[in-house]
Amino acid sequence: MSKYLVIVESPTKAKTIHAILGKDYDVTSSMGHVVDLPANKLAIDIDNDYLPQYRVI
């Protein structure tokens, strides 16, 4: 049987949400952000409605 994956920021939230959703869900925490704006460049496309250019961390 397949499960659904839910990723939240904190381990405490993961435990609480898993208790609510039940055994059909794997709930895990990322321990923080999973994307960020790069610090070494502008990271915003000014020609495309200031669209942010995120990177996976």
GROMACS .gro file of N, CA and C in nm:
model
  171
    1MET      N    1   0.084  -0.118   0.000
    1MET     CA    2   0.000   0.000   0.000
    1MET      C    3   0.089   0.124   0.000
    2SER      N    4   0.058   0.219  -0.085
    2SER     CA    5   0.137   0.342  -0.090
    2SER      C    6   0.087   0.441   0.014
    3LYS      N    7   0.178   0.528   0.054
    3LYS     CA    8   0.146   0.631   0.152
    3LYS      C    9   0.168   0.768   0.090
    4TYR      N   10   0.108   0.866   0.150
    4TYR     CA   11   0.129   1.004   0.110
    4TYR      C   12   0.242   1.061   0.195
    5LEU      N   13   0.323   1.147   0.136
    5LEU     CA   14   0.433   1.212   0.208
    5LEU      C   15   0.396   1.357   0.235
    6VAL      N   16   0.408   1.398   0.360
    6VAL     CA   17   0.384   1.536   0.402
    6VAL      C   18   0.512   1.585   0.468
    7ILE      N   19   0.565   1.698   0.422
    7ILE     CA   20   0.687   1.755   0.480
    7ILE      C   21   0.651   1.887   0.545
    8VAL      N   22   0.685   1.900   0.673
    8VAL     CA   23   0.662   2.023   0.749
    8VAL      C   24   0.796   2.069   0.805
    9GLU      N   25   0.798   2.191   0.861
    9GLU     CA   26   0.925   2.248   0.906
    9GLU      C   27   0.976   2.188   1.037
   10SER      N   28   0.892   2.167   1.135
   10SER     CA   29   0.943   2.126   1.266
   10SER      C   30   0.902   1.983   1.302
   11PRO      N   31   0.986   1.915   1.379
   11PRO     CA   32   0.954   1.779   1.423
   11PRO      C   33   0.828   1.773   1.510
   12THR      N   34   0.805   1.877   1.589
   12THR     CA   35   0.686   1.881   1.674
   12THR      C   36   0.559   1.887   1.589
   13LYS      N   37   0.562   1.970   1.486
   13LYS     CA   38   0.448   1.977   1.395
   13LYS      C   39   0.427   1.843   1.324
   14ALA      N   40   0.536   1.779   1.285
   14ALA     CA   41   0.527   1.650   1.216
   14ALA      C   42   0.457   1.547   1.303
   15LYS      N   43   0.492   1.542   1.430
   15LYS     CA   44   0.432   1.445   1.522
   15LYS      C   45   0.282   1.472   1.538
   16THR      N   46   0.246   1.598   1.555
   16THR     CA   47   0.106   1.635   1.573
   16THR      C   48   0.024   1.605   1.447
   17ILE      N   49   0.077   1.643   1.332
   17ILE     CA   50   0.005   1.622   1.207
   17ILE      C   51  -0.009   1.473   1.177
   18HIS      N   52   0.095   1.395   1.207
   18HIS     CA   53   0.087   1.250   1.184
   18HIS      C   54  -0.023   1.188   1.270
   19ALA      N   55  -0.037   1.237   1.393
   19ALA     CA   56  -0.143   1.185   1.481
   19ALA      C   57  -0.282   1.216   1.425
   20ILE      N   58  -0.294   1.329   1.358
   20ILE     CA   59  -0.423   1.369   1.300
   20ILE      C   60  -0.451   1.292   1.170
   21LEU      N   61  -0.350   1.280   1.084
   21LEU     CA   62  -0.371   1.220   0.952
   21LEU      C   63  -0.377   1.067   0.956
   22GLY      N   64  -0.302   1.006   1.044
   22GLY     CA   65  -0.308   0.861   1.056
   22GLY      C   66  -0.201   0.787   0.978
   23LYS      N   67  -0.216   0.655   0.972
   23LYS     CA   68  -0.112   0.567   0.920
   23LYS      C   69  -0.096   0.570   0.769
   24ASP      N   70  -0.189   0.628   0.696
   24ASP     CA   71  -0.176   0.637   0.551
   24ASP      C   72  -0.081   0.748   0.506
   25TYR      N   73  -0.028   0.822   0.601
   25TYR     CA   74   0.059   0.935   0.572
   25TYR      C   75   0.193   0.919   0.642
   26ASP      N   76   0.301   0.947   0.568
   26ASP     CA   77   0.433   0.962   0.628
   26ASP      C   78   0.455   1.111   0.645
   27VAL      N   79   0.470   1.154   0.768
   27VAL     CA   80   0.491   1.296   0.796
   27VAL      C   81   0.632   1.311   0.851
   28THR      N   82   0.711   1.395   0.788
   28THR     CA   83   0.849   1.417   0.831
   28THR      C   84   0.878   1.566   0.834
   29SER      N   85   0.988   1.603   0.899
   29SER     CA   86   1.023   1.745   0.909
   29SER      C   87   1.149   1.773   0.829
   30SER      N   88   1.158   1.894   0.777
   30SER     CA   89   1.276   1.937   0.702
   30SER      C   90   1.379   2.001   0.793
   31MET      N   91   1.341   2.025   0.918
   31MET     CA   92   1.429   2.090   1.016
   31MET      C   93   1.467   2.232   0.971
   32GLY      N   94   1.384   2.295   0.893
   32GLY     CA   95   1.410   2.431   0.847
   32GLY      C   96   1.366   2.449   0.702
   33HIS      N   97   1.418   2.551   0.640
   33HIS     CA   98   1.381   2.583   0.502
   33HIS      C   99   1.437   2.480   0.405
   34VAL      N  100   1.371   2.463   0.293
   34VAL     CA  101   1.420   2.373   0.188
   34VAL      C  102   1.461   2.451   0.063
   35VAL      N  103   1.420   2.577   0.052
   35VAL     CA  104   1.463   2.664  -0.057
   35VAL      C  105   1.500   2.800   0.000
   36ASP      N  106   1.586   2.870  -0.074
   36ASP     CA  107   1.629   3.003  -0.031
   36ASP      C  108   1.670   3.082  -0.155
   37LEU      N  109   1.681   3.212  -0.141
   37LEU     CA  110   1.734   3.295  -0.248
   37LEU      C  111   1.886   3.291  -0.239
   38PRO      N  112   1.957   3.272  -0.350
   38PRO     CA  113   2.103   3.270  -0.345
   38PRO      C  114   2.159   3.406  -0.306
   39ALA      N  115   2.262   3.407  -0.225
   39ALA     CA  116   2.321   3.532  -0.176
   39ALA      C  117   2.421   3.591  -0.274
   40ASN      N  118   2.470   3.512  -0.370
   40ASN     CA  119   2.577   3.558  -0.458
   40ASN      C  120   2.529   3.625  -0.587
   41LYS      N  121   2.398   3.640  -0.604
   41LYS     CA  122   2.346   3.710  -0.722
   41LYS      C  123   2.213   3.775  -0.687
   42LEU      N  124   2.158   3.850  -0.779
   42LEU     CA  125   2.035   3.925  -0.754
   42LEU      C  126   1.918   3.835  -0.716
   43ALA      N  127   1.905   3.722  -0.779
   43ALA     CA  128   1.804   3.620  -0.747
   43ALA      C  129   1.660   3.662  -0.774
   44ILE      N  130   1.644   3.773  -0.844
   44ILE     CA  131   1.510   3.819  -0.882
   44ILE      C  132   1.516   3.857  -1.029
   45ASP      N  133   1.427   3.802  -1.107
   45ASP     CA  134   1.421   3.829  -1.250
   45ASP      C  135   1.341   3.957  -1.272
   46ILE      N  136   1.412   4.069  -1.289
   46ILE     CA  137   1.343   4.198  -1.301
   46ILE      C  138   1.269   4.212  -1.434
   47ASP      N  139   1.305   4.131  -1.533
   47ASP     CA  140   1.237   4.136  -1.663
   47ASP      C  141   1.113   4.047  -1.667
   48ASN      N  142   1.089   3.971  -1.563
   48ASN     CA  143   0.976   3.877  -1.560
   48ASN      C  144   0.893   3.900  -1.434
   49ASP      N  145   0.842   4.021  -1.418
   49ASP     CA  146   0.757   4.057  -1.304
   49ASP      C  147   0.822   4.030  -1.169
   50TYR      N  148   0.954   4.049  -1.162
   50TYR     CA  149   1.030   4.032  -1.036
   50TYR      C  150   1.013   3.892  -0.976
   51LEU      N  151   1.012   3.793  -1.062
   51LEU     CA  152   0.997   3.654  -1.021
   51LEU      C  153   1.121   3.609  -0.943
   52PRO      N  154   1.105   3.560  -0.821
   52PRO     CA  155   1.221   3.514  -0.743
   52PRO      C  156   1.279   3.386  -0.802
   53GLN      N  157   1.410   3.372  -0.792
   53GLN     CA  158   1.480   3.254  -0.843
   53GLN      C  159   1.537   3.177  -0.724
   54TYR      N  160   1.458   3.086  -0.670
   54TYR     CA  161   1.497   3.010  -0.552
   54TYR      C  162   1.596   2.900  -0.587
   55ARG      N  163   1.673   2.857  -0.488
   55ARG     CA  164   1.761   2.742  -0.501
   55ARG      C  165   1.731   2.646  -0.387
   56VAL      N  166   1.745   2.518  -0.414
   56VAL     CA  167   1.724   2.416  -0.311
   56VAL      C  168   1.847   2.413  -0.221
   57ILE      N  169   1.824   2.411  -0.089
   57ILE     CA  170   1.938   2.408   0.004
   57ILE      C  171   1.949   2.273   0.071
   0.00000   0.00000   0.00000
